[in-house]
PDB file of C-alpha atoms in Angstrom:
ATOM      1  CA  UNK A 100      26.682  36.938  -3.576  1.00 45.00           C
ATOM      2  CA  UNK A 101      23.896  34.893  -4.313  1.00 51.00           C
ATOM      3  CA  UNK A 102      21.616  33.184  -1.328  1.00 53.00           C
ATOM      4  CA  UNK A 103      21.706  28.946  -1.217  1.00 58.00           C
ATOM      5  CA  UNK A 104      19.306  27.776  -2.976  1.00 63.00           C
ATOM      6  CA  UNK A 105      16.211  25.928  -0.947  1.00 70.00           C
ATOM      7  CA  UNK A 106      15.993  22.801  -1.569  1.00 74.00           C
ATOM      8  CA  UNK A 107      13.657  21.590   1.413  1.00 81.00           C
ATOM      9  CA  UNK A 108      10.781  22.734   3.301  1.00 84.00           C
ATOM     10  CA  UNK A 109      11.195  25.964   5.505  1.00 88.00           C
ATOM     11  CA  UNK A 110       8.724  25.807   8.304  1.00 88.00           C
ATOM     12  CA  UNK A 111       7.634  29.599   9.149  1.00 88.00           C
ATOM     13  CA  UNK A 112       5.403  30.703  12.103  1.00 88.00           C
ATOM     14  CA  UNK A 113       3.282  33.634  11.324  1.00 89.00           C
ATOM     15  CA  UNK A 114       2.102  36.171  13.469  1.00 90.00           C
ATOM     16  CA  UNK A 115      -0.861  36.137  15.693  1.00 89.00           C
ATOM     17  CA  UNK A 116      -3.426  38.010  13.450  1.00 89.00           C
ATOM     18  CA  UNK A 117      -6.392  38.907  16.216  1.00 90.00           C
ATOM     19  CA  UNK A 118      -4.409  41.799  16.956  1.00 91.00           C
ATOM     20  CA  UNK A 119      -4.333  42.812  13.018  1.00 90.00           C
ATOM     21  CA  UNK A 120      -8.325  42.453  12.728  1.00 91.00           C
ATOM     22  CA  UNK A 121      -9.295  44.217  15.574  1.00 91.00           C
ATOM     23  CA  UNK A 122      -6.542  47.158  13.709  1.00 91.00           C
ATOM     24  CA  UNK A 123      -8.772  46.430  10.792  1.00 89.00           C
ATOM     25  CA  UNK A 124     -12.140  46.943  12.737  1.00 91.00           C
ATOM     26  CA  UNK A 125     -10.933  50.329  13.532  1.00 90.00           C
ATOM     27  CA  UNK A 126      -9.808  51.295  10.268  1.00 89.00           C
ATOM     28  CA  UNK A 127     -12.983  50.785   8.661  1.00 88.00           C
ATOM     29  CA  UNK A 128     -14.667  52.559  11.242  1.00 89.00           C
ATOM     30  CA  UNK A 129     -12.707  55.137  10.528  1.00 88.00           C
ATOM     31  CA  UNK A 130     -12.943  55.055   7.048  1.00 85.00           C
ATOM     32  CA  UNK A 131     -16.788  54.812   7.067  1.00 86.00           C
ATOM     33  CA  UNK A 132     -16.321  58.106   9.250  1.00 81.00           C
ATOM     34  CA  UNK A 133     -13.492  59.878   6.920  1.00 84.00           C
ATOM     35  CA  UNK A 134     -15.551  59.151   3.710  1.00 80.00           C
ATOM     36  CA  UNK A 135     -19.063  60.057   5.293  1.00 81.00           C
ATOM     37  CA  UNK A 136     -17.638  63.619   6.492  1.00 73.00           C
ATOM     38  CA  UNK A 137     -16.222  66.832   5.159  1.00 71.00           C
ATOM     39  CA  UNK A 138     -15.160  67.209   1.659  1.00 75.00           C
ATOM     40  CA  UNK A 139     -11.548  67.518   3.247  1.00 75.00           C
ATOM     41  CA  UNK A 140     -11.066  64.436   5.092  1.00 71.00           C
ATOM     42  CA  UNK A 141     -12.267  62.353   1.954  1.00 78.00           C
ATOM     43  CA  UNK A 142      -8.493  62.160   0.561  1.00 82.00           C
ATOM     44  CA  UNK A 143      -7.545  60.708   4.441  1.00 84.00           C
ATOM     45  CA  UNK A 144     -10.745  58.217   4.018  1.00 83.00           C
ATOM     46  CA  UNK A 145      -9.310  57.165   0.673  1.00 86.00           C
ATOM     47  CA  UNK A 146      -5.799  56.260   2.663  1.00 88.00           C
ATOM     48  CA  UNK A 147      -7.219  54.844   5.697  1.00 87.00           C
ATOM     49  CA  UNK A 148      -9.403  52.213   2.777  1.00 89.00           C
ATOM     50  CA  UNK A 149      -6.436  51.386   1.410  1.00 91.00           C
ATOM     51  CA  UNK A 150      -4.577  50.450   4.727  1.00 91.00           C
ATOM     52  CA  UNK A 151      -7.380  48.634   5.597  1.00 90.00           C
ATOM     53  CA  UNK A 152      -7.392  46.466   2.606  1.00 91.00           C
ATOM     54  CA  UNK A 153      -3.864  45.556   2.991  1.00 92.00           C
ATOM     55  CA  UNK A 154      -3.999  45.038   6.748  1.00 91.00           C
ATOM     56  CA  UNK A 155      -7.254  42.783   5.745  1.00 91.00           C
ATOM     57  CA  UNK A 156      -5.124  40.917   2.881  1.00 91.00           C
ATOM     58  CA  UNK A 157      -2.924  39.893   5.206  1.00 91.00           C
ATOM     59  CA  UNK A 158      -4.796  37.919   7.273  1.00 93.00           C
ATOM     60  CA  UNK A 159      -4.126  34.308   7.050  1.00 92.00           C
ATOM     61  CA  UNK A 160      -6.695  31.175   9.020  1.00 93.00           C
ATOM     62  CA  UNK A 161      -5.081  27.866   8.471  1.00 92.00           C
ATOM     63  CA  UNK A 162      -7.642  24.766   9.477  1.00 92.00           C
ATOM     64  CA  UNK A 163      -6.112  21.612  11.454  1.00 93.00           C
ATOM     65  CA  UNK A 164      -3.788  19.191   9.092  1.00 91.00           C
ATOM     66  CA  UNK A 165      -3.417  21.745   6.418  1.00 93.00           C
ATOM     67  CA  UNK A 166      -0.322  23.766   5.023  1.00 93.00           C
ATOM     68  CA  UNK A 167      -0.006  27.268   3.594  1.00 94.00           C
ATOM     69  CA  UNK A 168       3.092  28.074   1.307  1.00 93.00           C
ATOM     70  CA  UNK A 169       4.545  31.523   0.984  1.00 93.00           C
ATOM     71  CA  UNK A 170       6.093  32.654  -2.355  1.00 93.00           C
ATOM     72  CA  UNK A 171       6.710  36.451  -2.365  1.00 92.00           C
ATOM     73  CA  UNK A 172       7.025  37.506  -5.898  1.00 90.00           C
ATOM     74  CA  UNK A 173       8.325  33.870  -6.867  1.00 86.00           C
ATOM     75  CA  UNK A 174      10.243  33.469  -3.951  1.00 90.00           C
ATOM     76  CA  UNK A 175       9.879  30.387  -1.661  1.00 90.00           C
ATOM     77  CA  UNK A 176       9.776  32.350   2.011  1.00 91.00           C
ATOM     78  CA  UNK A 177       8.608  29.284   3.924  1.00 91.00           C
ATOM     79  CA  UNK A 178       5.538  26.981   5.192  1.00 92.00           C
ATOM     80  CA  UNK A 179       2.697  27.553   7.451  1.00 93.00           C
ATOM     81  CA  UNK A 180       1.719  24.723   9.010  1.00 91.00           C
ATOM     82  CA  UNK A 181       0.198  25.483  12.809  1.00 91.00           C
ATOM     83  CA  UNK A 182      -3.776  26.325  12.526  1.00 91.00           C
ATOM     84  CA  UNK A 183      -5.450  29.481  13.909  1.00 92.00           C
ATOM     85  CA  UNK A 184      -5.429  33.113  12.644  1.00 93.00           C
ATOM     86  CA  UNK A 185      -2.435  34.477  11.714  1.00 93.00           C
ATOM     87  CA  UNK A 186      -1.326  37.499   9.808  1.00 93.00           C
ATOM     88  CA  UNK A 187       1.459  37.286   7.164  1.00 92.00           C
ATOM     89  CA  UNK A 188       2.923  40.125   4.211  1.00 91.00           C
ATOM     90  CA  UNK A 189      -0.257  41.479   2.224  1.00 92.00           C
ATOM     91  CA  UNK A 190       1.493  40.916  -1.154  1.00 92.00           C
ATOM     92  CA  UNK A 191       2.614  36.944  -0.314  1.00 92.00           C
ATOM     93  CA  UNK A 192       1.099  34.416  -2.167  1.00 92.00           C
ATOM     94  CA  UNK A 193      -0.479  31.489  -0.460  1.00 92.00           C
ATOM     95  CA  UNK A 194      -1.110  28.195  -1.811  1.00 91.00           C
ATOM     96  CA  UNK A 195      -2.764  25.673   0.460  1.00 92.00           C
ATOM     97  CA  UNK A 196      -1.629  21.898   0.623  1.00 93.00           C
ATOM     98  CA  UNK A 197      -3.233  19.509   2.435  1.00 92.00           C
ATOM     99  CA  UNK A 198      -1.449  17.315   5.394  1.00 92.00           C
ATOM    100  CA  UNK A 199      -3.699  14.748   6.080  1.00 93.00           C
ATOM    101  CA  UNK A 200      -3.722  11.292   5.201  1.00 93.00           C
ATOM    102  CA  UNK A 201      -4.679   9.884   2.134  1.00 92.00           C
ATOM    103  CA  UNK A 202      -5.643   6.351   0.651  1.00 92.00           C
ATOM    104  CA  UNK A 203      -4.632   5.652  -3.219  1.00 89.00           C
ATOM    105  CA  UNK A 204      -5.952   2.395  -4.476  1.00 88.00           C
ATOM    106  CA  UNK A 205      -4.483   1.164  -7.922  1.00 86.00           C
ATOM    107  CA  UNK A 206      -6.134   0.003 -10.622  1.00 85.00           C
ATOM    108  CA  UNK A 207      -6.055  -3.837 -11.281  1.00 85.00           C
ATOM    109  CA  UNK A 208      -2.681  -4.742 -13.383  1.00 84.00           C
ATOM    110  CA  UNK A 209      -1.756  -7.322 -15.578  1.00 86.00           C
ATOM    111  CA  UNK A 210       2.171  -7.894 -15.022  1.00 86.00           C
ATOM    112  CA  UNK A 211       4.506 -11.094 -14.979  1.00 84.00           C
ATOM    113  CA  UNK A 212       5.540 -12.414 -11.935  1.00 82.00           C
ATOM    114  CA  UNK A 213       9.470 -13.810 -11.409  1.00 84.00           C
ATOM    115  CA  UNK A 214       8.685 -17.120 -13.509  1.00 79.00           C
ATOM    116  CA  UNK A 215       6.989 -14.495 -16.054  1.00 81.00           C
ATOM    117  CA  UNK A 216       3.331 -16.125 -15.276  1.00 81.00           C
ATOM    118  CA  UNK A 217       0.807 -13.206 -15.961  1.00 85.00           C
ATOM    119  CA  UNK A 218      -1.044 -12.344 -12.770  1.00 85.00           C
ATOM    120  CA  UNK A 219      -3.497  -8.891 -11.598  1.00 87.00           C
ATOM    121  CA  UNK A 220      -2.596  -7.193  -8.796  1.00 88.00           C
ATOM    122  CA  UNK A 221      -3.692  -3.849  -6.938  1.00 89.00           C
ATOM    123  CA  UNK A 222      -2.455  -2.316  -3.768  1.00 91.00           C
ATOM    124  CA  UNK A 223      -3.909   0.109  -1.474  1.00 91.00           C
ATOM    125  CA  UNK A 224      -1.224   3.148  -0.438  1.00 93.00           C
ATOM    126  CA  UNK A 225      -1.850   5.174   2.366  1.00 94.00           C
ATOM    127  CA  UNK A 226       0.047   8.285   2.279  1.00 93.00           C
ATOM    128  CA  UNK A 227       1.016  11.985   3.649  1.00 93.00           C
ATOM    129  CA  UNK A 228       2.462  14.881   2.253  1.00 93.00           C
ATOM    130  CA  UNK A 229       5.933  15.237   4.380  1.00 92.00           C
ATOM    131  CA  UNK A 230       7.899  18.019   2.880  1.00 92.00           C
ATOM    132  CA  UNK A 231       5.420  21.012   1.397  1.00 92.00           C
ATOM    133  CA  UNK A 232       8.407  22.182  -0.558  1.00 92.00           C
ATOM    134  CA  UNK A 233       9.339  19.220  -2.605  1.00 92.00           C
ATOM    135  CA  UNK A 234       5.862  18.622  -2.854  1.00 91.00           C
ATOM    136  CA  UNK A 235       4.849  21.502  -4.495  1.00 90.00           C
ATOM    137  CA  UNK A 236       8.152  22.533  -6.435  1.00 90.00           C
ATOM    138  CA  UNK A 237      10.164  19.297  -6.800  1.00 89.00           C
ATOM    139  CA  UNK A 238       7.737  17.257  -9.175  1.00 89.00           C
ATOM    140  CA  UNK A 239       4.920  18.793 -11.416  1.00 88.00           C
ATOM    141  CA  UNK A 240       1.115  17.799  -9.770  1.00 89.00           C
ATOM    142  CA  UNK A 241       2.919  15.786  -7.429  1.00 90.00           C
ATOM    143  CA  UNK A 242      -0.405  13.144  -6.845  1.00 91.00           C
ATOM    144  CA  UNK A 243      -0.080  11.956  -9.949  1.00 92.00           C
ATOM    145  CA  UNK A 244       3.488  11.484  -9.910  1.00 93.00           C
ATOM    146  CA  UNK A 245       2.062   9.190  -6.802  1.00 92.00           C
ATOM    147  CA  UNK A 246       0.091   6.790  -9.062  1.00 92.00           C
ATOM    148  CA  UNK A 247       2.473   6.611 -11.625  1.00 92.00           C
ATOM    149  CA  UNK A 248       5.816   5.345  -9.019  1.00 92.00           C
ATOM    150  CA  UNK A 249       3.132   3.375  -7.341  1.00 91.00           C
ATOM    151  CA  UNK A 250       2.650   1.391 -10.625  1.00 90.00           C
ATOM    152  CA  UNK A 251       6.252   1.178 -11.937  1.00 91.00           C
ATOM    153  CA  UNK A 252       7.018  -0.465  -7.730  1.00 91.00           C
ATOM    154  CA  UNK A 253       4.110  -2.722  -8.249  1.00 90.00           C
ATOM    155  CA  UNK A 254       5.397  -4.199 -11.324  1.00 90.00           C
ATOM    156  CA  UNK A 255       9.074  -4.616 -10.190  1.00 90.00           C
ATOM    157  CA  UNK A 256       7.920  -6.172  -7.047  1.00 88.00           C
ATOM    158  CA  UNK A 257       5.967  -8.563  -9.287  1.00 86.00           C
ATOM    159  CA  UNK A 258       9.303  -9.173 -11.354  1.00 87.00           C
ATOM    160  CA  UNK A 259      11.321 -10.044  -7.939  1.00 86.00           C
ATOM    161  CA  UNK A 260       9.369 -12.984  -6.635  1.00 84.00           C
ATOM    162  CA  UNK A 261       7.163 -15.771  -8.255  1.00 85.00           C
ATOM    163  CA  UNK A 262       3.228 -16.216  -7.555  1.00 79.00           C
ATOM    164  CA  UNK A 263       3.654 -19.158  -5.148  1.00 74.00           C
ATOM    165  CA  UNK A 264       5.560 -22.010  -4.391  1.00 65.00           C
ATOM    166  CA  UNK A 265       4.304 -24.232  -7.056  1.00 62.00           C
ATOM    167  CA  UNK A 266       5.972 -22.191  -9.844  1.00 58.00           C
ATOM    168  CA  UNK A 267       9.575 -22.311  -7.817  1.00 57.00           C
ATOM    169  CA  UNK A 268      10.162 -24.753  -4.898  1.00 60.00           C
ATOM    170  CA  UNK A 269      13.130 -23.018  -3.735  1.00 69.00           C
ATOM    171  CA  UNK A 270      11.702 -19.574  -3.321  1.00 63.00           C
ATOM    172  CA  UNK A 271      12.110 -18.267   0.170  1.00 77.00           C
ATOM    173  CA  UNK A 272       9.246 -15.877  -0.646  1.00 78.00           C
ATOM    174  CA  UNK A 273       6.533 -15.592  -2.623  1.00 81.00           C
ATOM    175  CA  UNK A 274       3.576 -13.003  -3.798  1.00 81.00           C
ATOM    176  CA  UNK A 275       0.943 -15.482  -2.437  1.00 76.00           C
ATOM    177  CA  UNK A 276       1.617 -16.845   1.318  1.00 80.00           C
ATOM    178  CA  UNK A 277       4.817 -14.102   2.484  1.00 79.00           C
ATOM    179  CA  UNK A 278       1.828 -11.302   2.965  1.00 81.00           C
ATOM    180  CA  UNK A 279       3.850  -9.483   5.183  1.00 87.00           C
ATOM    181  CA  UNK A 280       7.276  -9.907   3.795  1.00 89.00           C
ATOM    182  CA  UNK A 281       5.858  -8.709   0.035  1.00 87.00           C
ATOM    183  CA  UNK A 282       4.317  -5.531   1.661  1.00 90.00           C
ATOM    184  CA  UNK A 283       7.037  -4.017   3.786  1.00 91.00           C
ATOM    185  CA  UNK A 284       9.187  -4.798   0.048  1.00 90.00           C
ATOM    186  CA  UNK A 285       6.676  -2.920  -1.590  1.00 90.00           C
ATOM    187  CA  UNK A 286       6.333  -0.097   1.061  1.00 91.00           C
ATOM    188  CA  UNK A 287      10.027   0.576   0.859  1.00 92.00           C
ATOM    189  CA  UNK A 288      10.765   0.450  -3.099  1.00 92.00           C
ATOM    190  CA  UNK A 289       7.311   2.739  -3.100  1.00 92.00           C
ATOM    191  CA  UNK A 290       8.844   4.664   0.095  1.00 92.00           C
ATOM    192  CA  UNK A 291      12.406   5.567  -1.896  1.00 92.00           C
ATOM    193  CA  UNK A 292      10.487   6.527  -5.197  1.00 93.00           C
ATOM    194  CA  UNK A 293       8.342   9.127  -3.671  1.00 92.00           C
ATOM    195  CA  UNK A 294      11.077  10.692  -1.422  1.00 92.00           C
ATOM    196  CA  UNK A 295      12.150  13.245  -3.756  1.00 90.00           C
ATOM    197  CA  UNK A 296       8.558  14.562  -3.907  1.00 91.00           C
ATOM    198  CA  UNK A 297       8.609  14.781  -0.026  1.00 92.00           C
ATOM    199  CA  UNK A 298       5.875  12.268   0.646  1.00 93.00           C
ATOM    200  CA  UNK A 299       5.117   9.928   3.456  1.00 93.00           C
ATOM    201  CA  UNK A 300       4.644   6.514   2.943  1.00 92.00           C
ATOM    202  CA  UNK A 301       1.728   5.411   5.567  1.00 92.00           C
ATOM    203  CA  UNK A 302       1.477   1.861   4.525  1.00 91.00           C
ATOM    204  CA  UNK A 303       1.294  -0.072   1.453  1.00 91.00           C
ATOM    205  CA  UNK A 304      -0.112  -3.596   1.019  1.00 91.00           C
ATOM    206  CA  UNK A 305      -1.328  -5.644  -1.748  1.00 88.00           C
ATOM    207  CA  UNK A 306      -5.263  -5.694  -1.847  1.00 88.00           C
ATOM    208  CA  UNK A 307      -5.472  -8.245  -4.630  1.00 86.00           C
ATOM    209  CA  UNK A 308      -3.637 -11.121  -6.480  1.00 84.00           C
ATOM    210  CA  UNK A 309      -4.706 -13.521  -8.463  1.00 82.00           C
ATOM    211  CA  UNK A 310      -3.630 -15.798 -11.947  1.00 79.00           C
ATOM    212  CA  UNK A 311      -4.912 -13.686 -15.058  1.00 77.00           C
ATOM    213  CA  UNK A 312      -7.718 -14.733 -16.424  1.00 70.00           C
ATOM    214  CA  UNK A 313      -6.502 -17.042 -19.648  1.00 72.00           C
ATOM    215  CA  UNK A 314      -4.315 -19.464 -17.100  1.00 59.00           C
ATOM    216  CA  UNK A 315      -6.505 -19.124 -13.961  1.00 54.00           C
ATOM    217  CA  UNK A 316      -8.270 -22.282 -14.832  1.00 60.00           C
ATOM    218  CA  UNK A 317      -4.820 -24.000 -15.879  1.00 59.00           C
ATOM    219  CA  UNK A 318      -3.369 -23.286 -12.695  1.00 61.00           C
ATOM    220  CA  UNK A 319      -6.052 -24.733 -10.455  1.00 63.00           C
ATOM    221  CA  UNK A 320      -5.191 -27.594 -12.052  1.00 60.00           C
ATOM    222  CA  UNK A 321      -2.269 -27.944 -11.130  1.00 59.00           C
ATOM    223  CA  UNK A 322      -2.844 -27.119  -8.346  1.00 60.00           C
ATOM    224  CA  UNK A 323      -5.391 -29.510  -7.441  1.00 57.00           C
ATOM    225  CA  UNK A 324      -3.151 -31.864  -9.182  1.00 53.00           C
ATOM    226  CA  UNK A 325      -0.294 -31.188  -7.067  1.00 58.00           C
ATOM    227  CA  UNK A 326      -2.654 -31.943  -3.832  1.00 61.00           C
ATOM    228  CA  UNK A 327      -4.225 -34.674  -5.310  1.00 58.00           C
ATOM    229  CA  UNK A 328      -0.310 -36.234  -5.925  1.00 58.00           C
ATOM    230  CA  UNK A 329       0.893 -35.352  -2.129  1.00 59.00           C
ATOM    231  CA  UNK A 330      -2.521 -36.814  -0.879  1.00 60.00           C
ATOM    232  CA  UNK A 331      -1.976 -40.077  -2.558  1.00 63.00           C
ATOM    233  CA  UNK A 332       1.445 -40.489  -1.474  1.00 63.00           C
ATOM    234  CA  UNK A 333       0.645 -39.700   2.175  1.00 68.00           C
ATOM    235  CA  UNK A 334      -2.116 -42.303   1.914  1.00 66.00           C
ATOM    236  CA  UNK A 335       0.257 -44.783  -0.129  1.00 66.00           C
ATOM    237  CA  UNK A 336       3.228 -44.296   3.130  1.00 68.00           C
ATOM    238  CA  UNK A 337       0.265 -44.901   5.781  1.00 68.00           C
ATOM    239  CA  UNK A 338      -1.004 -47.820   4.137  1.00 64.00           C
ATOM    240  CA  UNK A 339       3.157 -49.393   4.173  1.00 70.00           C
ATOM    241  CA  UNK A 340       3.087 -48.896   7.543  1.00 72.00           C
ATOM    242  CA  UNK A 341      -0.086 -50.677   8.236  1.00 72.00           C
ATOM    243  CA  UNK A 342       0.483 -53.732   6.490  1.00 68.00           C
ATOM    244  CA  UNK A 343       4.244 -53.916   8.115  1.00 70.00           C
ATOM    245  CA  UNK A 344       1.989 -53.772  11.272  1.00 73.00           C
ATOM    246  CA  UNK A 345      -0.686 -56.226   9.903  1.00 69.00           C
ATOM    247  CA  UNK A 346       2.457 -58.659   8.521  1.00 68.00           C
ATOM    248  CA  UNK A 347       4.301 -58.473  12.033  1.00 71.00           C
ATOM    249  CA  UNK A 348       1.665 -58.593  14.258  1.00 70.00           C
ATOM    250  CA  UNK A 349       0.246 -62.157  12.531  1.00 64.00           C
ATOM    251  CA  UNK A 350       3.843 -63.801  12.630  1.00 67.00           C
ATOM    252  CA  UNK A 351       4.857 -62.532  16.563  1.00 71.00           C
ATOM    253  CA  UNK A 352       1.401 -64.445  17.681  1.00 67.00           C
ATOM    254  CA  UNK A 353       1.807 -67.033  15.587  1.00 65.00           C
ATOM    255  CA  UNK A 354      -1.731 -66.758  14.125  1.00 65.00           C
ATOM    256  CA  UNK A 355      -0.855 -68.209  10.544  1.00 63.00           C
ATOM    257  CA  UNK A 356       1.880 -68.972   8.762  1.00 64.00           C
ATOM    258  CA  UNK A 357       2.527 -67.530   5.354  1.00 62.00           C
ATOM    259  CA  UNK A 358       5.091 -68.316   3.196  1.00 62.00           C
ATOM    260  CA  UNK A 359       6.156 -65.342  -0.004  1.00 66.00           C
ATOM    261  CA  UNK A 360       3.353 -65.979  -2.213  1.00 63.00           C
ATOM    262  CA  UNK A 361       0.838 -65.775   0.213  1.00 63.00           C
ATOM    263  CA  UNK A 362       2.427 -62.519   1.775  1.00 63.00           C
ATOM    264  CA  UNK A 363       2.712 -61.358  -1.330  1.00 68.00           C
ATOM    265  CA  UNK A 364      -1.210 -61.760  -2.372  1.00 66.00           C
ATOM    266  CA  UNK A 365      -1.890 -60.433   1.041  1.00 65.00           C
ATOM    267  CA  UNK A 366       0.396 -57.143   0.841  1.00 65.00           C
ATOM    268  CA  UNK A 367      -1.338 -57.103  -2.606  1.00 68.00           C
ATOM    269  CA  UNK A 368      -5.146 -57.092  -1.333  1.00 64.00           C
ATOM    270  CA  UNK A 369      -4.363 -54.980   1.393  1.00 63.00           C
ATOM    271  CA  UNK A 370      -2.868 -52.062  -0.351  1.00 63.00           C
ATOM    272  CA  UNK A 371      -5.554 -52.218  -2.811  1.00 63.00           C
ATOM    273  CA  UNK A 372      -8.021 -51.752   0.164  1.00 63.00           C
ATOM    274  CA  UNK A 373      -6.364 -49.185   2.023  1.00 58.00           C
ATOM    275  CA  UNK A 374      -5.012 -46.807  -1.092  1.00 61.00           C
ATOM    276  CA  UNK A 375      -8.028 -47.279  -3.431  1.00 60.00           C
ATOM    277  CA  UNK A 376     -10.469 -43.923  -3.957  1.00 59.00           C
ATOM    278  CA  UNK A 377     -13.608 -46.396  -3.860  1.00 60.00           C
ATOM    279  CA  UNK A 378     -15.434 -48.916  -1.250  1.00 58.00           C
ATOM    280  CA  UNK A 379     -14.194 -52.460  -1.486  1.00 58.00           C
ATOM    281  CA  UNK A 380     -16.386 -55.179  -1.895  1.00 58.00           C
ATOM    282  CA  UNK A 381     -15.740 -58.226  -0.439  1.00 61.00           C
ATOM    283  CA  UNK A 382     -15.505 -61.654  -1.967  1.00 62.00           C
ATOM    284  CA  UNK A 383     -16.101 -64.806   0.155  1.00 53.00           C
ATOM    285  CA  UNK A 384     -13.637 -67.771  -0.366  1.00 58.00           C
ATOM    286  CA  UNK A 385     -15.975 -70.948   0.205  1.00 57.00           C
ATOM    287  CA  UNK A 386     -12.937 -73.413  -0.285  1.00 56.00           C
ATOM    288  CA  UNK A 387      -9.687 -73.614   1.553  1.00 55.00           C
ATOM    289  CA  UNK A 388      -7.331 -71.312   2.083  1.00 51.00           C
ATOM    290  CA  UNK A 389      -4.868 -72.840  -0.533  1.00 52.00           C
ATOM    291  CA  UNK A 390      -7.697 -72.407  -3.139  1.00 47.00           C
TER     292      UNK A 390
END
């Protein structure tokens, strides 16, 4: 009956190997002695070599944050992960993996945002191996499998919302001003695409965003545009409310009377004073008031 077949990591805890190299000490003592003496005890020096180079093969040091996996003639037999000296089967094969953290920056991508507006983006991924297993046997050179998922999530993320609010009004959130929004959307779809090669997703932000190049100049623009609209018509609803002030307060105190023509030139002058982008200059009326 055939065994399951692993499909995860197997963690494995070695045993102690200071024990093993002082065994080794002594065997090449006595080797050195077997080989050095009679003609007889050669053959014994020859065995006691030979059991030293096994027991020596077999010892295993493992630094902090780093992983050894065991294959024994093909077969997965487990992971290593705790550091020290350790001593494991002579004929296992050990690969080492690495667990610390690790930063992946992306290069700089042209891809269409929601309202298909070309923009370049790049995001910074910190990540982990997780699962040694998967890792090393579930996807072939398993850090470039990284940058390639890390691309295909930055361009669907791109596809999902639009640059800002200027290109849709009615967008809860955009790539621009929802920073943090964006980035836990982009650490999850990066999060679910490197599962199955048993990595860790740190964090993952966006480290740069911006209009591509041929309609970076047509956008500002707009955009100054746009502000230069909402500007004006906050100035033009100020500058209402000060000649209904100006108009009121002149006819509760009875300062002049004016009937519709002359309210009418006055709400004229006024709103030319108070909305124009230029210093008024004043002309003096030397005649009456009816002139």
């Amino acid at each position: 009956m055939n065994a399951p077949a692993i499909t995860s990591e197997k963690n494995r805890q070695p045993a102690s190997g200071y024990l093993m190299l002082f065994l080794m000490l002594i065997l090449l003592g006595v080797t050195i002695f077997l080989l050095s003496g009679a003609e007889e005890y050669k053959p014994w020096g020859s065995v006691s070599a030979v059991l030293m180079i096994l027991v020596a093969k077999g010892l295993l040091v493992i630094p902090p944050n780093t992983s050894k996996i065991l294959l024994l003639f093909g077969s997965y037999r487990g992971t290593a992960k705790k550091s020290g000296l350790f001593w494991v089967n002579p004929f296992y094969q050990r690969s080492t993996l690495s667990l610390r953290a690790r930063n992946f920056e992306s290069e700089q991508t042209k891809v269409n945002d929601k309202m298909g507006n070309p923009v370049m983006i790049n995001v910074i991924l910190v990540w982990k191996v997780r699962d040694t297993f998967k890792a090393a046997f579930e996807v072939d050179k398993y850090e470039n499998f990284i940058k390639i998922q890390t691309d295909s999530a930055v361009r669907k993320l791109a596809a999902s919302f639009p640059y800002d609010h200027f290109e849709d009004e009615r967008a809860n959130i955009t790539l621009s001003t929802n920073f943090d929004e964006v980035n836990r959307t982009l650490e999850g779809e990066i999060a679910e695409r490197l599962d199955m090669a048993g990595i860790e997703v740190v964090e993952a932000r966006i480290s740069h965003l911006s209009y591509a190049p041929e309609i970076a100049s047509s956008m500002l623009k707009r955009q100054q545009a746009t502000a230069v609209v909402a500007a004006r018509h906050k100035i033009v609803e100020g500058a209402v409310g000060m000649v209904e002030s100006a108009l009121n307060l002149l006819s509760s105190k009875n300062i002049i009377e004016l009937d519709e023509d002359k309210k009418a030139a006055m709400v004229s002058n006024l709103m030319v004073v108070l909305c124009g982008d230029r210093d008024t200059q004043p002309v003096l009326n030397t005649g009456t008031l009816n002139q």
